[in-house]
Short mmCIF file of C-alpha atoms and ligand atoms in Angstrom, two decimals:
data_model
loop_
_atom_site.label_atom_id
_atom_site.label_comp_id
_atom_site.label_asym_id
_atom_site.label_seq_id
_atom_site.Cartn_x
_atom_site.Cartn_y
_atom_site.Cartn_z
CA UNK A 572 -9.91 -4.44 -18.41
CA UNK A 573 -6.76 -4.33 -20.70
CA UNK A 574 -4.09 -2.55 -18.88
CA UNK A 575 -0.95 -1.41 -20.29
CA UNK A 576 0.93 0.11 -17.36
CA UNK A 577 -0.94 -2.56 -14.45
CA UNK A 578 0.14 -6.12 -14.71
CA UNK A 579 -2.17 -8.27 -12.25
CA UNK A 580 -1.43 -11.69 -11.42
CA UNK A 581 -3.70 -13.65 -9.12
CA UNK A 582 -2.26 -16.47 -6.73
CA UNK A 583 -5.86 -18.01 -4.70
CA UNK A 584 -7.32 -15.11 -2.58
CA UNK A 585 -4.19 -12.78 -3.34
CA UNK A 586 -2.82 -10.85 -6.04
CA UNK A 587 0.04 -9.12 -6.99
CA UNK A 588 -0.11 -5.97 -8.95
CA UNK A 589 3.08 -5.39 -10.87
CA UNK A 590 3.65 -1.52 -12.26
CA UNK A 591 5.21 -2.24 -15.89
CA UNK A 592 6.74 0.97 -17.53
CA UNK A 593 10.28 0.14 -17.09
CA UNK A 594 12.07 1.94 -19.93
CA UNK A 595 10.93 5.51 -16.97
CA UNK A 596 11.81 3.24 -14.20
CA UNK A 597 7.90 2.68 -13.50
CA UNK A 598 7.63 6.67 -13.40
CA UNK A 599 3.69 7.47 -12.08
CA UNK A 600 2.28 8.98 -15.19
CA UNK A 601 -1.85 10.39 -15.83
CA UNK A 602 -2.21 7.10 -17.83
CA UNK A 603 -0.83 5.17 -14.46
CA UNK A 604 -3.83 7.05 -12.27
CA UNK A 605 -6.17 6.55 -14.72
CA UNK A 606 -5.45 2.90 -14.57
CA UNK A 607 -5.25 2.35 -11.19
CA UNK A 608 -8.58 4.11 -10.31
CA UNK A 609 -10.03 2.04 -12.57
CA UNK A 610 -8.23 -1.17 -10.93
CA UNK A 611 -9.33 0.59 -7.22
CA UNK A 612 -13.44 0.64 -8.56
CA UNK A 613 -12.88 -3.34 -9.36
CA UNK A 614 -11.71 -4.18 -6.22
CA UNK A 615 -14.32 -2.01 -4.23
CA UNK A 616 -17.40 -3.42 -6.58
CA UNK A 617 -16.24 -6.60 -6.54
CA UNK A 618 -13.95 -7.76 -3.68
CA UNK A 619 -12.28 -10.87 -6.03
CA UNK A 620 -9.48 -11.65 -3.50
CA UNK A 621 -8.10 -11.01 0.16
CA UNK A 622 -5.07 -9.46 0.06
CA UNK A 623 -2.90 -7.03 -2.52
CA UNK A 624 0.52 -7.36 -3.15
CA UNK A 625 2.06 -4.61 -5.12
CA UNK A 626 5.71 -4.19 -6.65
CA UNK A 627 7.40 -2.99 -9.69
CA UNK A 628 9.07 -4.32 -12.99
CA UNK A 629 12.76 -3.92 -13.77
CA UNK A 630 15.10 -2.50 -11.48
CA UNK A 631 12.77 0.05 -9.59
CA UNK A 632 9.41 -0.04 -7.32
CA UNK A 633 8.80 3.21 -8.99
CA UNK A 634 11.58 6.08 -9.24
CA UNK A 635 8.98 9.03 -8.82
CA UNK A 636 5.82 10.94 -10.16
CA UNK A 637 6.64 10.81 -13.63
CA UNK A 638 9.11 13.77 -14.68
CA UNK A 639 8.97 14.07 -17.95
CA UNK A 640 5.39 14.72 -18.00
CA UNK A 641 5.22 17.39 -15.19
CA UNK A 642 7.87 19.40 -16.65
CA UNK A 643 5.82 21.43 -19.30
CA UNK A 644 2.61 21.61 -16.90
CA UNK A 645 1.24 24.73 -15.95
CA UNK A 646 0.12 25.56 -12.57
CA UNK A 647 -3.80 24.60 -13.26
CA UNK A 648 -2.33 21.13 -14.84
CA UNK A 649 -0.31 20.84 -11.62
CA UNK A 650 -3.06 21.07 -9.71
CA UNK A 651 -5.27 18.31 -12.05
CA UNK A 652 -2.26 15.93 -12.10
CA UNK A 653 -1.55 16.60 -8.32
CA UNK A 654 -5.62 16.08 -7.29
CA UNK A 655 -6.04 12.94 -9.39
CA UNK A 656 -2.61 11.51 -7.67
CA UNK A 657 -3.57 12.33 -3.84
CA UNK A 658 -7.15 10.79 -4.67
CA UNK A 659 -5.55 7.58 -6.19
CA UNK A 660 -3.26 7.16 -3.30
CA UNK A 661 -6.05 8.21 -0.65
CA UNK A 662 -8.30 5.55 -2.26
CA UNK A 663 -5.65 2.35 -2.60
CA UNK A 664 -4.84 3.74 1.48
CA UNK A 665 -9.04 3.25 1.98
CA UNK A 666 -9.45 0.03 0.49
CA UNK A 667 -11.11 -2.68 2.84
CA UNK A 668 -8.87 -5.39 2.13
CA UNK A 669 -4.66 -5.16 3.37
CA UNK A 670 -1.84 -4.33 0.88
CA UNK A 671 1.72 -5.05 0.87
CA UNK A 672 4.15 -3.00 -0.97
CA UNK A 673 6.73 -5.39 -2.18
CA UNK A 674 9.99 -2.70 -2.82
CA UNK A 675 11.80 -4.53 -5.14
CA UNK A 676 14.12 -1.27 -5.79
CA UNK A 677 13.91 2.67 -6.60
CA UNK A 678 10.88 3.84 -4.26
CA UNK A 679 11.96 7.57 -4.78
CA UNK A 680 9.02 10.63 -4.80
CA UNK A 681 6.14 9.67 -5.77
CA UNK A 682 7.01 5.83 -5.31
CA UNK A 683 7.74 6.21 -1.93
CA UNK A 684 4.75 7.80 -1.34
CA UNK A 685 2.96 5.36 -2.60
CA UNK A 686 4.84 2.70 -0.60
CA UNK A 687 3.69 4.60 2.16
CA UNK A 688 -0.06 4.49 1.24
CA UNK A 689 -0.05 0.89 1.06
CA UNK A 690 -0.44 -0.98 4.79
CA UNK A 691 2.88 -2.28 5.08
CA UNK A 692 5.88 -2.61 3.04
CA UNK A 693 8.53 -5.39 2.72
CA UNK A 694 11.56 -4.21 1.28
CA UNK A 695 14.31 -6.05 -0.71
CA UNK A 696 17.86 -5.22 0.59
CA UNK A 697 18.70 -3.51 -2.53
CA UNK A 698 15.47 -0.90 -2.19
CA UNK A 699 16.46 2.61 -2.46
CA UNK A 700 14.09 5.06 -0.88
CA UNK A 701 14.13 8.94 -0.80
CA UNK A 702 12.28 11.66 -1.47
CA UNK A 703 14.29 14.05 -3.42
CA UNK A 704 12.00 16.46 -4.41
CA UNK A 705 13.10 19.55 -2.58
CA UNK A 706 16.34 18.77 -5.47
CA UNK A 707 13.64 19.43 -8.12
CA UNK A 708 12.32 22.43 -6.68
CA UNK A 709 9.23 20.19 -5.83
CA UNK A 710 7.61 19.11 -2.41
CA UNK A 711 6.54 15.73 -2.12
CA UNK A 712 3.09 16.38 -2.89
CA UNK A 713 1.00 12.53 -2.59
CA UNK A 714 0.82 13.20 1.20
CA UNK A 715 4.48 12.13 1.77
CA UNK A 716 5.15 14.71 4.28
CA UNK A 717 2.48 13.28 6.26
CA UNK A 718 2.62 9.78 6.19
CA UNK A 719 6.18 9.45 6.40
CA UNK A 720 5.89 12.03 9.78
CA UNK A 721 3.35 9.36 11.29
CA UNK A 722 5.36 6.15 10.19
CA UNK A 723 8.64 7.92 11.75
CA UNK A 724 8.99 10.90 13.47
CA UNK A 725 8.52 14.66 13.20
CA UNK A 726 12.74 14.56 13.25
CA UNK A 727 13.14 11.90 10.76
CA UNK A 728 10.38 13.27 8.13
CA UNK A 729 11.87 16.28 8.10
CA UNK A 730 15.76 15.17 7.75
CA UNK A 731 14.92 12.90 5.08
CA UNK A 732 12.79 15.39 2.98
CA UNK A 733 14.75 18.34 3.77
CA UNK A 734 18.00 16.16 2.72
CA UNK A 735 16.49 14.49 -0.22
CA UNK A 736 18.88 12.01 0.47
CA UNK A 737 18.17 8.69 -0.97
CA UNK A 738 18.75 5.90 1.64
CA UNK A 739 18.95 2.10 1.91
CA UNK A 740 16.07 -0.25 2.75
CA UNK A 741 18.20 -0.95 6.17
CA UNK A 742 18.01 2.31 6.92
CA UNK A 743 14.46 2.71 5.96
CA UNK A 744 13.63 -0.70 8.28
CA UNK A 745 15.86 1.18 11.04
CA UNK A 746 13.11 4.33 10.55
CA UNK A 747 10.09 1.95 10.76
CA UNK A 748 9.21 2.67 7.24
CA UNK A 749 9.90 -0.81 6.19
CA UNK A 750 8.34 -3.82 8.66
CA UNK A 751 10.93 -6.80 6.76
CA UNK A 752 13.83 -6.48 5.32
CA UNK A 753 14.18 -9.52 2.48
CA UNK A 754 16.89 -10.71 0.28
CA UNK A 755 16.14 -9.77 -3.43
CA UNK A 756 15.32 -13.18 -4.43
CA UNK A 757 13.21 -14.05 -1.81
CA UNK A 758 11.23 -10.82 -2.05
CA UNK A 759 8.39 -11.90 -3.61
CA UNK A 760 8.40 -15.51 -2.18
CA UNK A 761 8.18 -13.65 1.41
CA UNK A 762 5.52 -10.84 0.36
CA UNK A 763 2.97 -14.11 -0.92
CA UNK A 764 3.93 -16.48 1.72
CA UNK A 765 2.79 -12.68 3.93
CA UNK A 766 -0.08 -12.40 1.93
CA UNK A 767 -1.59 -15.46 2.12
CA UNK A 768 -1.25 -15.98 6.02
CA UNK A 769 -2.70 -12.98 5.89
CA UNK A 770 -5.29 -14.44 3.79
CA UNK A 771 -6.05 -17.61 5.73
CA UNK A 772 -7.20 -15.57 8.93
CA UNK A 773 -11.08 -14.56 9.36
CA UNK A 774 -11.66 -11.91 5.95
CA UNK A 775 -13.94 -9.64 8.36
CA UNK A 776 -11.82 -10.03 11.25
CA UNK A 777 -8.98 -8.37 8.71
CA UNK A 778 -10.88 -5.95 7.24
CA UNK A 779 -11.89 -4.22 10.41
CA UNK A 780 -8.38 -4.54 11.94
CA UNK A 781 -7.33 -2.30 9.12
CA UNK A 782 -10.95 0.08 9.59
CA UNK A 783 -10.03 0.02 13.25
CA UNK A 784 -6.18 1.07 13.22
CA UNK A 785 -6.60 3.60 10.38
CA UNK A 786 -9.68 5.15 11.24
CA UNK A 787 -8.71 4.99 15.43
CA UNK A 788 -5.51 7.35 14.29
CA UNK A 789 -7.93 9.94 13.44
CA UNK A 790 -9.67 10.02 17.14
CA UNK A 791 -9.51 10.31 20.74
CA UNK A 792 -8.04 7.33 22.70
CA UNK A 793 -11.75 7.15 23.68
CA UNK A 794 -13.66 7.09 20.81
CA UNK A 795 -11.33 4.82 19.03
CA UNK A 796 -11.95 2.32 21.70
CA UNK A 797 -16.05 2.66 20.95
CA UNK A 798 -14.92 2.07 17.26
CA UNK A 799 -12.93 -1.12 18.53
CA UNK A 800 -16.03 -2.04 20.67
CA UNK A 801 -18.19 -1.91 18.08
CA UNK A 802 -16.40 -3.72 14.94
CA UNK A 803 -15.72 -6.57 17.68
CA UNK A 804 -19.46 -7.22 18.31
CA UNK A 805 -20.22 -7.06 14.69
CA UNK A 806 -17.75 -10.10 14.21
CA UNK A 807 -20.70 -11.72 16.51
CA UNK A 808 -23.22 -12.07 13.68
CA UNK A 809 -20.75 -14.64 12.27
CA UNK A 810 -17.36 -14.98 11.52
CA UNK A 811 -15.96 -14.85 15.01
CA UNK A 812 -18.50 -18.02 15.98
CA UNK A 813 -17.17 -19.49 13.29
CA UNK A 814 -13.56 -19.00 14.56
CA UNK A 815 -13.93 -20.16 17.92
CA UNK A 816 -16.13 -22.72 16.93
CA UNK A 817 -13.53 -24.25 14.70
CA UNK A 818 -11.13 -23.75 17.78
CA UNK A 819 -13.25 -25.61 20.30
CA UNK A 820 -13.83 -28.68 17.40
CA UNK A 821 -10.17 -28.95 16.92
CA UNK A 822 -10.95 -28.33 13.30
CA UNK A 823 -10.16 -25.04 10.41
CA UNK A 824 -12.47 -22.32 10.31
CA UNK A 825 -14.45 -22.50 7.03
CA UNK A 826 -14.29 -18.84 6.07
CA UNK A 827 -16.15 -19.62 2.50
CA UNK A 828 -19.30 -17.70 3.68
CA UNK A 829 -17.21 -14.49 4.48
N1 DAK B 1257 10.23 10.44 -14.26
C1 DAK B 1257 10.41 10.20 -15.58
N2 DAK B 1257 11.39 9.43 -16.08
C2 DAK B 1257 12.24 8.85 -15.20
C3 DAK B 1257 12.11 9.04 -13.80
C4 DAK B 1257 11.05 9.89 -13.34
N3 DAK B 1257 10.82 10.10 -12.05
N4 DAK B 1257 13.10 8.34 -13.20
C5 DAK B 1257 13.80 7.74 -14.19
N5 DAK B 1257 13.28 8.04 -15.40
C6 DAK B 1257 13.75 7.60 -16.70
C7 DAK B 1257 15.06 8.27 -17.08
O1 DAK B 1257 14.81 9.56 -17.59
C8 DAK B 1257 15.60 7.30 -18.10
O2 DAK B 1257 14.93 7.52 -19.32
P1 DAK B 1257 15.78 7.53 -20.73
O3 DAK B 1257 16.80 8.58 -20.57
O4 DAK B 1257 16.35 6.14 -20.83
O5 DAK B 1257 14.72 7.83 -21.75
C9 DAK B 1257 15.14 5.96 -17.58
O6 DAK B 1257 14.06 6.23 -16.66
C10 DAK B 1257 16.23 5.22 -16.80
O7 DAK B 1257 16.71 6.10 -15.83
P2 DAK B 1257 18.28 6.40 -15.60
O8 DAK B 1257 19.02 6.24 -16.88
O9 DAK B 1257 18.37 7.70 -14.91
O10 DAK B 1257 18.66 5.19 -14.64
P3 DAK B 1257 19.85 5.15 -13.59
O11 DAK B 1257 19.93 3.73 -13.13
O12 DAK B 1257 21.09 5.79 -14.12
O13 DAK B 1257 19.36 6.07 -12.37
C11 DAK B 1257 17.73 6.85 -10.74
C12 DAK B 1257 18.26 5.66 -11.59
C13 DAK B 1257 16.44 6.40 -10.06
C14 DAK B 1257 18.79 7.21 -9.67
C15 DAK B 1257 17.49 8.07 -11.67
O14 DAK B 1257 16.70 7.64 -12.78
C16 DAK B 1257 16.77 9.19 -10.99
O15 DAK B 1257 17.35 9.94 -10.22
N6 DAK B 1257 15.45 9.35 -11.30
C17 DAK B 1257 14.66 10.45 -10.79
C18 DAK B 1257 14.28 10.19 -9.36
C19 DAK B 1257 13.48 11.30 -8.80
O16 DAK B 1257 13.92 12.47 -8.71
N7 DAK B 1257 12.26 10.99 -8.35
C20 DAK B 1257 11.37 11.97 -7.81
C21 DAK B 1257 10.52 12.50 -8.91
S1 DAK B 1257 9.58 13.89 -8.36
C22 DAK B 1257 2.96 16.36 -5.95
C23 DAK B 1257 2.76 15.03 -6.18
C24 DAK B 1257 3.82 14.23 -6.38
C25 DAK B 1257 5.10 14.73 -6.42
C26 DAK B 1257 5.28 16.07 -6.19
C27 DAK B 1257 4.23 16.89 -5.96
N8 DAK B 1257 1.84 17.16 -5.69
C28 DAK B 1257 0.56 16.52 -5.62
C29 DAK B 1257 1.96 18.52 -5.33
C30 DAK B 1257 6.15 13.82 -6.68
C31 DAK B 1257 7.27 14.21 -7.26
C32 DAK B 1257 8.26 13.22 -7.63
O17 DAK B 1257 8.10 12.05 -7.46
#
């Protein structure tokens, strides 16, 4: 696929996913969904690496859902615009493998959101995050009020959307909304050397982590420990004897086969 907004870039079993549109500051636009949803359906029919890395050209991660095009929108195109958006972010949130939002800057609205939909997010010391919409008369509106309330706290969420206050990536480490804080030019060194220890460890053993823990959220203590129960004996058919064989030979797992 040609894309003109996506720039992938694949390093061994991980890739990183650059958003390109700098002259709007990597502004989320309809032709941005479209692409990613296409980039999503690739990754889900195809599974052609471990782990996903994404970040932004320029001087911003992505400085918000993309103004300029909501402006003359009427409510009906709101809702389109807003639908496609949630879906997108809902879908890159399902996706079996892990991703790492690399905030290289601006990760304001809509790009903080989708930091937030990725699985965890290393942020450059010169990030800016925020979610100023309440400023534009908006509400963040790619499940930011949620995600943000169950990365932080009900307190937090609400100060920082209520504010619209933009605020530093120390600040956003301090919150828990960023797991490692980097220095700008070892940002993307740290998110692939990340990435591809990530990579190295057993690919179904990863995969269900991330089914487990995401899926668990959504249950009773209970039946999030059947959940845990049962992706653990699943690992049984394979990869984990391949794991602890390796261990007991003193030699590396050969995950090839997974
Ligand atoms: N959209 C469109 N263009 C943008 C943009 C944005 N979000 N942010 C920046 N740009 C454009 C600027 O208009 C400018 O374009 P030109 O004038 O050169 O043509 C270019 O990018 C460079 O920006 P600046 O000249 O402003 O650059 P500065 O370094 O001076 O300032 C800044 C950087 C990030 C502080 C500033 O650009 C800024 O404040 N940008 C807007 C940030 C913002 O408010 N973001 C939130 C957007 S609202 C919903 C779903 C989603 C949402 C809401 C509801 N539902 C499903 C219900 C999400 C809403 C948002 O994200």
């Amino acid at each position: 696929m040609d894309y003109q907004i996506l720039k992938p870039e694949r390093f061994g079993n991980v890739e990183v996913l650059t958003i390109s549109r700098p002259e709007a500051l990597n502004a989320l636009n309809s032709a941005f969904f479209s692409e990613l949803n296409t980039y999503i359906d690739d990754i889900i029919a195809n599974e052609p690496f471990r782990v996903l890395v994404i970040t932004g050209a320029g001087k911003a991660f992505v400085a918000g859902a993309d103004i300029a095009e909501m402006v003359d929108m009427n409510p009906s195109e709101a809702k389109g615009f807003s639908e496609k958006g949630q879906q997108s972010f809902m879908r890159l949130e399902e996706l079996p493998i892990p991703v790492i939002a690399a905030v290289n800057g601006y990760a304001l609205g809509g790009g903080c959101e989708l930091a937030m939909a990725c699985d965890m997010r290393l942020g450059s010391t010169k990030a800016v995050f925020g979610l100023p919409e309440v400023g534009l008369g908006l509400i963040p509106g790619y499940a930011g009020t949620q995600r943000l309330t169950r990365l932080t706290s009900l307190g937090n969420a609400l100060k920082c959307i209520m504010s619209g206050d933009p605020f530093s990536a120390e600040e956003a480490y301090r919150l828990g909304l960023v797991q490692q804080l980097c220095e700008p030019d070892m940002l993307m060194e740290d998110a692939l050397s990340l990435a591809r220890k990530i990579a190295k460890r057993g690919p179904k053993a990863i995969r269900k982590v991330k089914e487990v823990i995401r899926k668990g959220r959504h249950l009773s203590f209970n039946q999030a420990m059947d959940l845990e129960k049962e992706k653990f004996s699943q690992l049984f058919e394979d990869e984990a004897k391949e794991g602890m064989k390796a261990f007991l030979e003193k030699r590396k797992p050969d995950w090839s086969n997974n």
